[in-house]
PDB file of C-alpha atoms in Angstrom:
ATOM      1  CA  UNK A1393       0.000   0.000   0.000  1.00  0.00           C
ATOM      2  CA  UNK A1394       1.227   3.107  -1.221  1.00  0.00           C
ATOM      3  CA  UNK A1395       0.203   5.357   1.978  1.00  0.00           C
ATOM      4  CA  UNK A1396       1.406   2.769   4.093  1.00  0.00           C
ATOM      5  CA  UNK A1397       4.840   2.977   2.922  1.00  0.00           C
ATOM      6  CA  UNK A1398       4.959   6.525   2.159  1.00  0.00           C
ATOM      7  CA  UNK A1399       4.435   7.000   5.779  1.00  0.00           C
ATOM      8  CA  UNK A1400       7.110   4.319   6.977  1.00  0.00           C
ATOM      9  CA  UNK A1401       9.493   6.347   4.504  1.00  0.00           C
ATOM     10  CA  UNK A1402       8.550   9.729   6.440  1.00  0.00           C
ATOM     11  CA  UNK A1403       9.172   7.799   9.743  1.00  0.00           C
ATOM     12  CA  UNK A1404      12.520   6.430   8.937  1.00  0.00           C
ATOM     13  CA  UNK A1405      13.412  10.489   7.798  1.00  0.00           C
ATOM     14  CA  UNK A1406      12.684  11.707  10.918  1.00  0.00           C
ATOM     15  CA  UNK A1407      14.731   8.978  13.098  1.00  0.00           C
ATOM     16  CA  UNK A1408      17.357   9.358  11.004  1.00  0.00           C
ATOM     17  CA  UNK A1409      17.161  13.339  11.491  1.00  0.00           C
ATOM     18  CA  UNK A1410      16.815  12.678  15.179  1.00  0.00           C
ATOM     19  CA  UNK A1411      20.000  11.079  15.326  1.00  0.00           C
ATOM     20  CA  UNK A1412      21.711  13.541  13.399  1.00  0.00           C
ATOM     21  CA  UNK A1413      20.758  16.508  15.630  1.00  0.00           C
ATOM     22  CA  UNK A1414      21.378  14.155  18.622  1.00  0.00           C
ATOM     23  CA  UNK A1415      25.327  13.802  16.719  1.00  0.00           C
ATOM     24  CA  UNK A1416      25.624  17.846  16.835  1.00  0.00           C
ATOM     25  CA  UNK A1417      24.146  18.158  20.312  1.00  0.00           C
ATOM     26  CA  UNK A1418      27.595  16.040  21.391  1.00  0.00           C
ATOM     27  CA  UNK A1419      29.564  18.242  18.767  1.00  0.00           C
ATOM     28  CA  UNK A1420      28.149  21.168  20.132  1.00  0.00           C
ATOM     29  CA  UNK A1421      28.825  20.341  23.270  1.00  0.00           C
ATOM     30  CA  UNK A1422      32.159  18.876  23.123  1.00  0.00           C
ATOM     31  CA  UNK A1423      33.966  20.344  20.169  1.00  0.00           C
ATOM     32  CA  UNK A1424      34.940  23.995  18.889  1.00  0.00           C
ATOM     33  CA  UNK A1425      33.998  22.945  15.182  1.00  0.00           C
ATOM     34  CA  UNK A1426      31.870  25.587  13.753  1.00  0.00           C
ATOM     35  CA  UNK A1427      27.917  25.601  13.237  1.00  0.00           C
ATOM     36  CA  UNK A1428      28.202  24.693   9.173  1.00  0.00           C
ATOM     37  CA  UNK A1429      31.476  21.824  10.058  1.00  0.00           C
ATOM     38  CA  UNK A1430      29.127  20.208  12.488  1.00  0.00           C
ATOM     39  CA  UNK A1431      26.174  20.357  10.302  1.00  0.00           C
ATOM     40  CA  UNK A1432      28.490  19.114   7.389  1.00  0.00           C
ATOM     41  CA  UNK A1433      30.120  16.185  10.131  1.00  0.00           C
ATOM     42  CA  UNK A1434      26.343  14.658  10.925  1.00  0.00           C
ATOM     43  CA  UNK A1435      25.553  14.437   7.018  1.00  0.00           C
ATOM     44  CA  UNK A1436      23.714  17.721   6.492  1.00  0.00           C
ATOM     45  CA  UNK A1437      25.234  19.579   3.781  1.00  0.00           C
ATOM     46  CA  UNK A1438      23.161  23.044   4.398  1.00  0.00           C
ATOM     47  CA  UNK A1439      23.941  24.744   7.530  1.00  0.00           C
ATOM     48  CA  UNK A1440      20.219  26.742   6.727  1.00  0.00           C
ATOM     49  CA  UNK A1441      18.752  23.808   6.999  1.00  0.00           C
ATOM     50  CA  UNK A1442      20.115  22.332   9.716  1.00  0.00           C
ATOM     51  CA  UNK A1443      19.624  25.303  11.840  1.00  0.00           C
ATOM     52  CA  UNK A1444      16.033  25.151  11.068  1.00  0.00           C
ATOM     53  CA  UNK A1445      15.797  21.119  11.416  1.00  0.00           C
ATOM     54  CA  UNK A1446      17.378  22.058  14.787  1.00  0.00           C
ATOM     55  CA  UNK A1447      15.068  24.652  16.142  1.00  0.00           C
ATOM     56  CA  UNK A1448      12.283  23.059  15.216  1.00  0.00           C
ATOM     57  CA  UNK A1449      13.794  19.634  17.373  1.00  0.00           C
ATOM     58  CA  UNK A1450      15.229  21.531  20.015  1.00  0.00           C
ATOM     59  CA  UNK A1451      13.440  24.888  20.208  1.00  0.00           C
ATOM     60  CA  UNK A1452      16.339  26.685  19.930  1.00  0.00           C
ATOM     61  CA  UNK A1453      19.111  27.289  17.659  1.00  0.00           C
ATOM     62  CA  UNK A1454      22.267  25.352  17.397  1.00  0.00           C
ATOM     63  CA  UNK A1455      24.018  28.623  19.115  1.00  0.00           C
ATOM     64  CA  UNK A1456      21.922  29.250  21.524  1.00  0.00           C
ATOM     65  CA  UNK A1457      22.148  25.556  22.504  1.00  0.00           C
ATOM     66  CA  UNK A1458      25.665  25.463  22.599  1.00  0.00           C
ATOM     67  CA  UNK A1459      25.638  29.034  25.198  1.00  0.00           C
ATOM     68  CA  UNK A1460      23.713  26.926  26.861  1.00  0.00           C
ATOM     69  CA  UNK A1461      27.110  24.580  27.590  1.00  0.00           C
TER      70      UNK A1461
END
């Protein structure tokens, strides 16, 4: 079933986005690499995007999160 799949696929994007934002929460935490190496380092190419895949996970930006540290 088309759906059914389609869905599956859109579950399987967002684990594997959860573990890349999980990745740059260590990074963040435990490295100097800038914003757009650490975004590069967990497989996301565009530090735009990943700054807005990370707010929206972490309701915050990758910054602000790493202040926070």
């Amino acid at each position: 079933d088309v759906e059914r799949s389609r869905g599956l696929g859109d579950v399987y994007k967002r684990q594997v986005l959860a573990k890349r934002i999980n990745n740059a929460k260590e990074l963040l935490r435990y490295s100097n690499s800038s914003i757009e190496e650490i975004a590069h380092l967990c497989g996301i190419d565009d530090a735009s995007y990943f700054n807005k895949v990370f707010r929206k996970m972490e309701g915050c930006t990758a910054s602000e999160y790493r202040k926070r540290w």
